[in-house]
XYZ file of C-alpha atoms in Angstrom:
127
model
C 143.249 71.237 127.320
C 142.400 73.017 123.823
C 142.307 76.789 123.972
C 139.273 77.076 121.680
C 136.622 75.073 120.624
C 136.565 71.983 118.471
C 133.914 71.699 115.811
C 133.980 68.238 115.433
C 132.062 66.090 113.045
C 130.021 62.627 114.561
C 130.223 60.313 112.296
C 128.625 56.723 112.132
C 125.939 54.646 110.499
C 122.851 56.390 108.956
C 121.588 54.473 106.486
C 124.047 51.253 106.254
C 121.848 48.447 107.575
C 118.711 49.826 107.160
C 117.838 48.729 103.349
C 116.369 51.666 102.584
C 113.669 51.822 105.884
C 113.094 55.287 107.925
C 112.738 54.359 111.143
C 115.805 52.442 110.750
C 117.532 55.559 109.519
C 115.580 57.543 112.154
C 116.892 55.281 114.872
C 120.788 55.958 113.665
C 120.253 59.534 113.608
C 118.701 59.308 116.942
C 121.932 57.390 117.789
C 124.324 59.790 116.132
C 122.629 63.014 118.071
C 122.919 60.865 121.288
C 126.727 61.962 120.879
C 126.437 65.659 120.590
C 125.840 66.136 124.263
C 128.765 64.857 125.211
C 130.811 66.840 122.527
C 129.178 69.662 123.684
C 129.502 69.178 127.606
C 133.581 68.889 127.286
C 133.350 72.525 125.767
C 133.248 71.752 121.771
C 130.505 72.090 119.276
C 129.436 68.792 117.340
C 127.833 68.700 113.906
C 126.275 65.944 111.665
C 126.580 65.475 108.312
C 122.933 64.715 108.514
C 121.822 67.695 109.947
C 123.119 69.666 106.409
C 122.235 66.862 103.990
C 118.922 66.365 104.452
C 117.420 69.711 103.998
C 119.900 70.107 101.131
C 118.129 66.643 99.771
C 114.530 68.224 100.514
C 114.827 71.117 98.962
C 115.713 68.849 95.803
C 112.647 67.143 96.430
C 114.500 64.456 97.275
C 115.242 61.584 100.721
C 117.620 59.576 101.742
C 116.976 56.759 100.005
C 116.504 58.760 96.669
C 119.567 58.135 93.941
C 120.412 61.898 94.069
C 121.155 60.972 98.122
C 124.466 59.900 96.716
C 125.627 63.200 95.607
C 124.667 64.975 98.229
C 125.444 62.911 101.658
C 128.749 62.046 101.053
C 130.054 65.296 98.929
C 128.247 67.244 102.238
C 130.275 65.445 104.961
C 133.175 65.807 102.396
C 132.522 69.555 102.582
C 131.946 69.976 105.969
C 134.988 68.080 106.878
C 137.081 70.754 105.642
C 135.426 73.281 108.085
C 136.018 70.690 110.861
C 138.801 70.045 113.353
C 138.300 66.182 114.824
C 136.011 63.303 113.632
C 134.007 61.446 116.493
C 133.759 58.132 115.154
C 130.662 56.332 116.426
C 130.985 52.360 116.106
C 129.023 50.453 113.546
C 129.452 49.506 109.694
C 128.907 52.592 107.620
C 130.696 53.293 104.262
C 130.414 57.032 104.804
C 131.455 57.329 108.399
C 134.591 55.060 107.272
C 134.901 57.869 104.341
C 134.987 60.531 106.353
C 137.589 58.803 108.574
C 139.656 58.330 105.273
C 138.788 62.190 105.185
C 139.730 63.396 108.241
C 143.073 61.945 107.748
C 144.186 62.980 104.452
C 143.222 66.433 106.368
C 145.546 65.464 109.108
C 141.996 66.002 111.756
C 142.182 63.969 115.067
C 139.867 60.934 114.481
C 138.433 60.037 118.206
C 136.396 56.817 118.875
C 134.947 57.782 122.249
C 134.234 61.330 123.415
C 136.689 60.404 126.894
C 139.694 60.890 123.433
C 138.424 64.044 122.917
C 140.363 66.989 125.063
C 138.087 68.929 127.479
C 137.979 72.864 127.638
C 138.171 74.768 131.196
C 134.278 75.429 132.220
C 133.695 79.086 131.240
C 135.995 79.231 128.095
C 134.246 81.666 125.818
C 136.591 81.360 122.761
């Protein structure tokens, strides 16, 4: 059991395999949120790269599939990462999600690849 919670980034595909389409993308997200439950239920708090990205890229004026996404997405989960203490690593191809595995362990973070990895807190922990 941890003795505090984890913030723990959820990391998989967002736009890999979508060539550029929204509800593509919006169907990843969907699938990448889909995750946080769990995280949450075992006593940690997730967070997606996504979540900080995008407004950061629409205040910019900018999407997803805008060139400026680039420097954003990735240098955000980069960013994050060093707030973070595990990477959930939802399957699928994704260049970024592998990146921020590559991250996590030059940071020496716990990667987990299904939220049963991912030590549970006692119910009523209030750290």
């Amino acid at each position: 059991m941890s003795d505090k919670p984890m913030l723990i980034l959820i990391a998989g595909p967002y736009r890999s395999g979508t060539d550029g389409d929204p509800q593509a993308m919006a169907v990843n997200l969907a699938r990448l949120e889909a995750a946080a439950w769990p995280v949450f239920a075992v006593g940690h708090l997730p967070v997606i790269g996504e979540w900080i990205a995008l407004p950061v890229l629409r205040s910019a004026g900018a999407g997803p599939t805008d060139p400026l996404a680039d420097q954003v997405l990735y240098p955000t989960a980069d960013r994050l990462l060093t707030h973070c203490d595990a990477v959930l690593r939802l399957p699928g191809d994704s260049a970024g999600a592998d990146q921020d595995v590559a991250t996590a362990q030059r940071l020496g973070l716990p990667v987990y690849h299904d939220v049963a990895e991912i030590p549970g807190r006692t119910p009523g922990e209030t750290a």
